[in-house]
Amino acid sequence: MRKQPESATRTRRCALCLFAVHAYNQRMNICLFTEEEMTKPLQKRDERTEHIVKVLHKRVGDQFDAGIIGGRAGKATITQLVPKGEPNEGELSFTFTPESDGKPLYPLVLIIGFPRPIQLRRLLRDVAGLGVCAVHLSGTELGEKSYLESTVVEKGAAYSMLLDGTAQAASTHVPALFMHKTLTDCLDALPLTEATALITLDNVQASCSLHAFLAKARDGKVAIPSASAEQPVIAAIGSERGWTARERALLEARGFTRCSMGSRILRTESAATVASSLILDAMGKLD
């Protein structure tokens, strides 16, 4: 994919700077660190220290899965755990041995009509766990305008959820995150080429079901990247009230096929997770 505009990448850089938030949960399957953190001891109150010591029950000499954010994955070996009563009590030191380049992200890009913040957190965590390579949050004509003013992105909570989903998947590579005020702005920022498979979910005026579209792709009647291809699939999912007629026309003019997923109306977060799973399966990424 081509390099994103400076304005679109600013959100991701700001969120990365706020990594100290450490929004880990008790189900993380790898401890993630910035490259700089790999050379420093972990403090007692760091959530990762608590996870390693209290949940994994690791001690000096034990190993745990670790990785560099956006980089290599491997094993960390605990070299020191400062005992109770000593200066820097509870501080944990370790060495890191890289073993792989980490699990690659899949060439699936999501355009998401900005949902309510509580839904957005769950959505980002789940699609990061599935391994999508990028999420573009977009304002829509029927979307609640106040959602765009939420600080969930600027204050790092959105990136923390992406990081949380990445750790859950035992991966090191975090999906890119972008924000756009309008759908037009979003589409203008994306590399929409003839070789890109373009899908939009629409339960009002769909031309076919997503199942039928993907079945045609398996039969070679519709172009969609194979398991080895790097050309992305771009899937657009509207906000809670869906697309307007103008947005449908805009998407169709850009080459998107309108697909449904049955007669039931799903939440944006549910639609994103289900659609991503179906598309990744059709691409051969879940084999």
Coordinates of C-alpha atoms in Angstrom, one line a residue:
M1 CA 0.0 0.0 0.0
R2 CA 1.2 3.5 -0.7
K3 CA 2.3 5.8 2.1
Q4 CA -0.6 7.5 3.8
P5 CA -0.8 11.3 4.0
E6 CA 0.9 13.1 6.9
S7 CA -2.5 14.1 8.3
A8 CA -3.7 10.6 8.3
T9 CA -0.7 9.1 10.1
R10 CA -0.6 11.6 12.9
T11 CA -3.2 9.8 14.9
R12 CA -1.2 6.5 15.0
R13 CA 2.1 8.3 16.0
C14 CA 0.4 10.2 18.8
A15 CA -1.2 7.0 20.1
L16 CA 2.1 5.1 20.0
C17 CA 3.6 7.8 22.2
L18 CA 1.0 6.9 24.8
F19 CA 2.0 3.3 25.0
A20 CA 2.6 3.8 28.7
V21 CA -1.1 3.4 29.2
H22 CA -0.6 -0.4 28.9
A23 CA -4.2 -1.5 28.4
Y24 CA -3.4 -5.2 28.8
N25 CA -5.9 -7.7 30.1
Q26 CA -5.4 -11.0 31.8
R27 CA -5.6 -13.0 28.5
M28 CA -2.6 -11.5 26.7
N29 CA -0.5 -14.3 25.1
I30 CA 2.6 -12.2 24.5
C31 CA 4.2 -9.3 26.4
L32 CA 4.8 -6.4 24.0
F33 CA 7.5 -3.8 24.4
T34 CA 8.8 -0.8 22.5
E35 CA 12.4 -1.3 21.3
E36 CA 13.6 1.1 24.0
E37 CA 11.8 -0.8 26.8
M38 CA 13.6 -4.0 25.9
T39 CA 16.8 -2.5 27.5
K40 CA 15.2 -1.4 30.7
P41 CA 13.8 -3.2 33.8
L42 CA 10.1 -3.4 34.3
Q43 CA 8.8 -1.6 37.4
K44 CA 6.7 -3.4 40.0
R45 CA 3.5 -1.5 39.1
D46 CA 3.8 -2.1 35.4
E47 CA 0.8 -4.3 34.3
R48 CA 3.2 -6.5 32.4
T49 CA 5.2 -7.2 35.6
E50 CA 2.0 -8.1 37.4
H51 CA 1.0 -10.4 34.5
I52 CA 4.4 -12.1 34.4
V53 CA 4.7 -12.6 38.2
K54 CA 1.1 -13.0 39.4
V55 CA -0.7 -14.6 36.4
L56 CA 2.1 -16.5 34.8
H57 CA 3.9 -17.2 38.1
K58 CA 7.3 -16.7 36.5
R59 CA 10.5 -16.4 38.6
V60 CA 14.2 -15.8 37.9
G61 CA 15.5 -18.0 35.1
D62 CA 12.0 -18.6 33.7
Q63 CA 11.0 -17.6 30.2
F64 CA 7.9 -15.8 28.8
D65 CA 6.8 -14.9 25.3
A66 CA 7.8 -11.4 24.3
G67 CA 8.1 -9.2 21.3
I68 CA 8.9 -5.7 20.0
I69 CA 5.9 -3.7 18.8
G70 CA 6.0 -3.8 15.0
G71 CA 9.1 -6.0 15.1
R72 CA 10.4 -9.4 16.1
A73 CA 8.9 -12.0 18.5
G74 CA 10.7 -14.4 20.7
K75 CA 11.5 -15.4 24.3
A76 CA 12.4 -13.2 27.3
T77 CA 14.4 -14.7 30.2
I78 CA 14.0 -13.2 33.7
T79 CA 17.5 -12.3 35.0
Q80 CA 16.5 -10.5 38.2
L81 CA 13.4 -10.0 40.3
V82 CA 14.2 -7.6 43.2
P83 CA 12.9 -9.2 46.5
K84 CA 10.6 -7.6 49.0
G85 CA 12.3 -5.0 51.3
E86 CA 15.1 -4.2 48.8
P87 CA 15.5 -0.9 47.0
N88 CA 13.4 -1.0 43.7
E89 CA 11.4 -3.9 45.2
G90 CA 9.5 -5.9 42.6
E91 CA 11.5 -4.6 39.7
L92 CA 12.0 -7.2 37.0
S93 CA 14.9 -7.4 34.6
F94 CA 15.1 -9.7 31.5
T95 CA 16.9 -10.5 28.3
F96 CA 15.3 -10.9 25.0
T97 CA 16.1 -13.5 22.3
P98 CA 14.3 -12.9 19.0
E99 CA 13.1 -16.0 17.2
S100 CA 10.9 -14.8 14.3
D101 CA 9.7 -11.7 12.5
G102 CA 6.3 -12.0 14.2
K103 CA 2.9 -12.9 12.7
P104 CA 2.3 -10.8 9.6
L105 CA -0.8 -8.7 9.2
Y106 CA -3.2 -9.7 6.5
P107 CA -4.0 -7.5 3.4
L108 CA -7.4 -6.5 4.6
V109 CA -8.2 -2.9 5.1
L110 CA -11.4 -1.8 6.9
I111 CA -13.3 1.4 6.5
I112 CA -15.5 1.9 9.5
G113 CA -18.2 4.5 10.0
F114 CA -17.3 5.9 13.4
P115 CA -19.4 4.0 16.0
R116 CA -20.1 5.0 19.6
P117 CA -16.8 4.9 21.6
I118 CA -17.7 1.9 23.7
Q119 CA -18.3 -0.2 20.5
L120 CA -15.2 1.2 18.9
R121 CA -13.0 -0.1 21.7
R122 CA -14.3 -3.7 21.3
L123 CA -14.2 -3.5 17.5
L124 CA -10.6 -2.4 17.4
R125 CA -9.5 -5.1 19.8
D126 CA -11.3 -7.8 17.8
V127 CA -10.2 -6.8 14.3
A128 CA -6.6 -6.5 15.6
G129 CA -6.8 -10.0 16.9
L130 CA -8.0 -11.2 13.5
G131 CA -4.9 -9.5 11.9
V132 CA -6.3 -6.8 9.6
C133 CA -3.6 -4.4 8.4
A134 CA -5.4 -1.1 8.7
V135 CA -8.5 0.5 10.1
H136 CA -9.8 3.8 8.6
L137 CA -12.4 5.5 10.9
S138 CA -14.6 7.8 8.9
G139 CA -17.4 10.2 9.7
T140 CA -20.6 9.4 7.8
E141 CA -23.7 11.4 6.9
L142 CA -25.9 9.4 9.3
G143 CA -23.3 8.9 12.0
E144 CA -23.5 10.7 15.3
K145 CA -21.3 13.8 14.8
S146 CA -20.4 13.9 18.5
Y147 CA -18.6 10.5 18.2
L148 CA -15.9 12.2 16.0
E149 CA -15.2 14.5 18.9
S150 CA -14.4 11.6 21.2
T151 CA -11.0 11.6 22.7
V152 CA -10.8 7.8 22.4
V153 CA -8.3 8.1 19.6
E154 CA -6.3 11.2 20.6
K155 CA -5.7 10.0 24.2
G156 CA -4.5 6.6 23.1
A157 CA -7.4 4.4 24.2
A158 CA -8.1 3.3 20.6
Y159 CA -4.4 2.4 20.0
S160 CA -4.4 0.5 23.4
M161 CA -7.3 -1.6 22.2
L162 CA -5.4 -2.4 19.0
L163 CA -2.4 -3.3 21.1
D164 CA -4.7 -5.4 23.4
G165 CA -6.0 -7.4 20.4
T166 CA -2.5 -7.8 19.0
A167 CA -1.3 -9.3 22.4
Q168 CA -4.3 -11.5 22.5
A169 CA -3.4 -13.0 19.1
A170 CA 0.3 -13.5 20.3
S171 CA 1.4 -11.1 17.5
T172 CA 3.7 -8.1 17.5
H173 CA 2.4 -6.2 14.5
V174 CA -0.4 -3.7 15.3
P175 CA -2.9 -2.5 12.6
A176 CA -2.5 1.1 11.4
L177 CA -5.2 3.5 12.5
F178 CA -6.4 6.5 10.6
M179 CA -9.2 9.0 11.0
H180 CA -11.2 10.9 8.3
K181 CA -13.9 13.5 8.7
T182 CA -15.9 12.3 5.7
L183 CA -16.2 9.2 3.5
T184 CA -15.0 11.1 0.5
D185 CA -11.8 12.1 2.5
C186 CA -11.3 8.5 3.4
L187 CA -11.7 7.1 -0.1
D188 CA -9.3 9.8 -1.5
A189 CA -6.6 8.6 1.0
L190 CA -6.8 5.0 -0.1
P191 CA -5.1 3.3 -3.1
L192 CA -8.2 2.2 -5.0
T193 CA -6.8 0.3 -8.0
E194 CA -8.5 -2.0 -10.5
A195 CA -6.7 -4.9 -8.8
T196 CA -8.1 -4.1 -5.4
A197 CA -11.2 -6.0 -4.3
L198 CA -13.7 -3.5 -2.9
I199 CA -16.7 -4.5 -0.8
T200 CA -19.2 -2.5 1.2
L201 CA -21.8 -4.0 3.6
D202 CA -25.3 -2.7 2.9
N203 CA -28.4 -4.5 4.2
V204 CA -30.8 -2.1 2.4
Q205 CA -29.7 -2.0 -1.3
A206 CA -27.2 -4.9 -1.6
S207 CA -26.6 -6.3 -5.1
C208 CA -25.7 -9.7 -3.6
S209 CA -24.8 -11.4 -0.3
L210 CA -21.2 -11.4 1.0
H211 CA -21.4 -15.2 0.9
A212 CA -22.3 -15.2 -2.8
F213 CA -19.6 -12.6 -3.6
L214 CA -17.0 -14.6 -1.9
A215 CA -18.2 -17.8 -3.5
K216 CA -17.7 -16.2 -6.9
A217 CA -14.2 -15.2 -5.8
R218 CA -13.5 -18.9 -5.0
D219 CA -14.7 -19.8 -8.4
G220 CA -12.5 -17.2 -10.1
K221 CA -15.5 -15.2 -11.3
V222 CA -14.6 -12.2 -9.0
A223 CA -11.1 -11.0 -8.4
I224 CA -10.0 -11.3 -4.8
P225 CA -6.5 -11.7 -3.5
S226 CA -5.3 -15.3 -2.9
A227 CA -3.5 -16.4 0.3
S228 CA -0.1 -15.4 -1.2
A229 CA -1.2 -12.0 -2.7
E230 CA -0.4 -8.7 -1.1
Q231 CA -2.9 -6.6 -2.9
P232 CA -5.5 -5.7 -0.2
V233 CA -9.2 -6.2 0.1
I234 CA -10.9 -3.1 1.3
A235 CA -14.2 -3.5 3.1
A236 CA -16.4 -0.6 4.1
I237 CA -18.8 -0.9 7.0
G238 CA -21.2 2.0 7.8
S239 CA -22.1 3.5 11.1
E240 CA -25.1 2.5 13.2
R241 CA -27.7 4.0 10.7
G242 CA -26.0 2.8 7.6
W243 CA -25.2 4.6 4.4
T244 CA -27.1 7.4 2.7
A245 CA -28.1 7.2 -1.0
R246 CA -25.3 9.7 -1.8
E247 CA -22.7 7.5 0.1
R248 CA -24.0 4.4 -1.7
A249 CA -23.6 6.2 -5.1
L250 CA -20.1 7.4 -4.1
L251 CA -19.0 3.9 -3.1
E252 CA -20.4 2.4 -6.2
A253 CA -18.7 5.0 -8.4
R254 CA -15.4 4.1 -6.7
G255 CA -15.9 0.4 -7.6
F256 CA -17.3 -1.1 -4.4
T257 CA -19.8 -4.0 -4.6
R258 CA -22.7 -3.7 -2.1
C259 CA -23.0 -6.9 -0.1
S260 CA -25.4 -8.0 2.6
M261 CA -25.0 -10.5 5.5
G262 CA -28.6 -11.7 5.8
S263 CA -31.7 -9.9 6.9
R264 CA -30.6 -9.2 10.5
I265 CA -29.2 -5.7 11.3
L266 CA -25.9 -6.1 13.1
R267 CA -24.0 -3.7 15.3
T268 CA -21.1 -2.1 13.5
E269 CA -18.7 -4.0 15.7
S270 CA -20.4 -7.3 15.0
A271 CA -20.6 -6.7 11.3
A272 CA -16.9 -5.8 11.2
T273 CA -15.8 -8.9 13.0
V274 CA -18.0 -11.3 11.0
A275 CA -17.2 -9.7 7.6
S276 CA -13.5 -9.7 8.4
S277 CA -13.6 -13.4 9.3
L278 CA -15.5 -14.4 6.1
I279 CA -13.2 -12.3 3.9
L280 CA -10.0 -13.7 5.5
D281 CA -11.3 -17.2 5.1
A282 CA -12.0 -16.6 1.4
M283 CA -8.5 -15.3 1.0
G284 CA -7.1 -18.5 2.5
K285 CA -5.7 -16.7 5.6
L286 CA -7.5 -18.9 8.1
D287 CA -6.4 -22.3 6.7

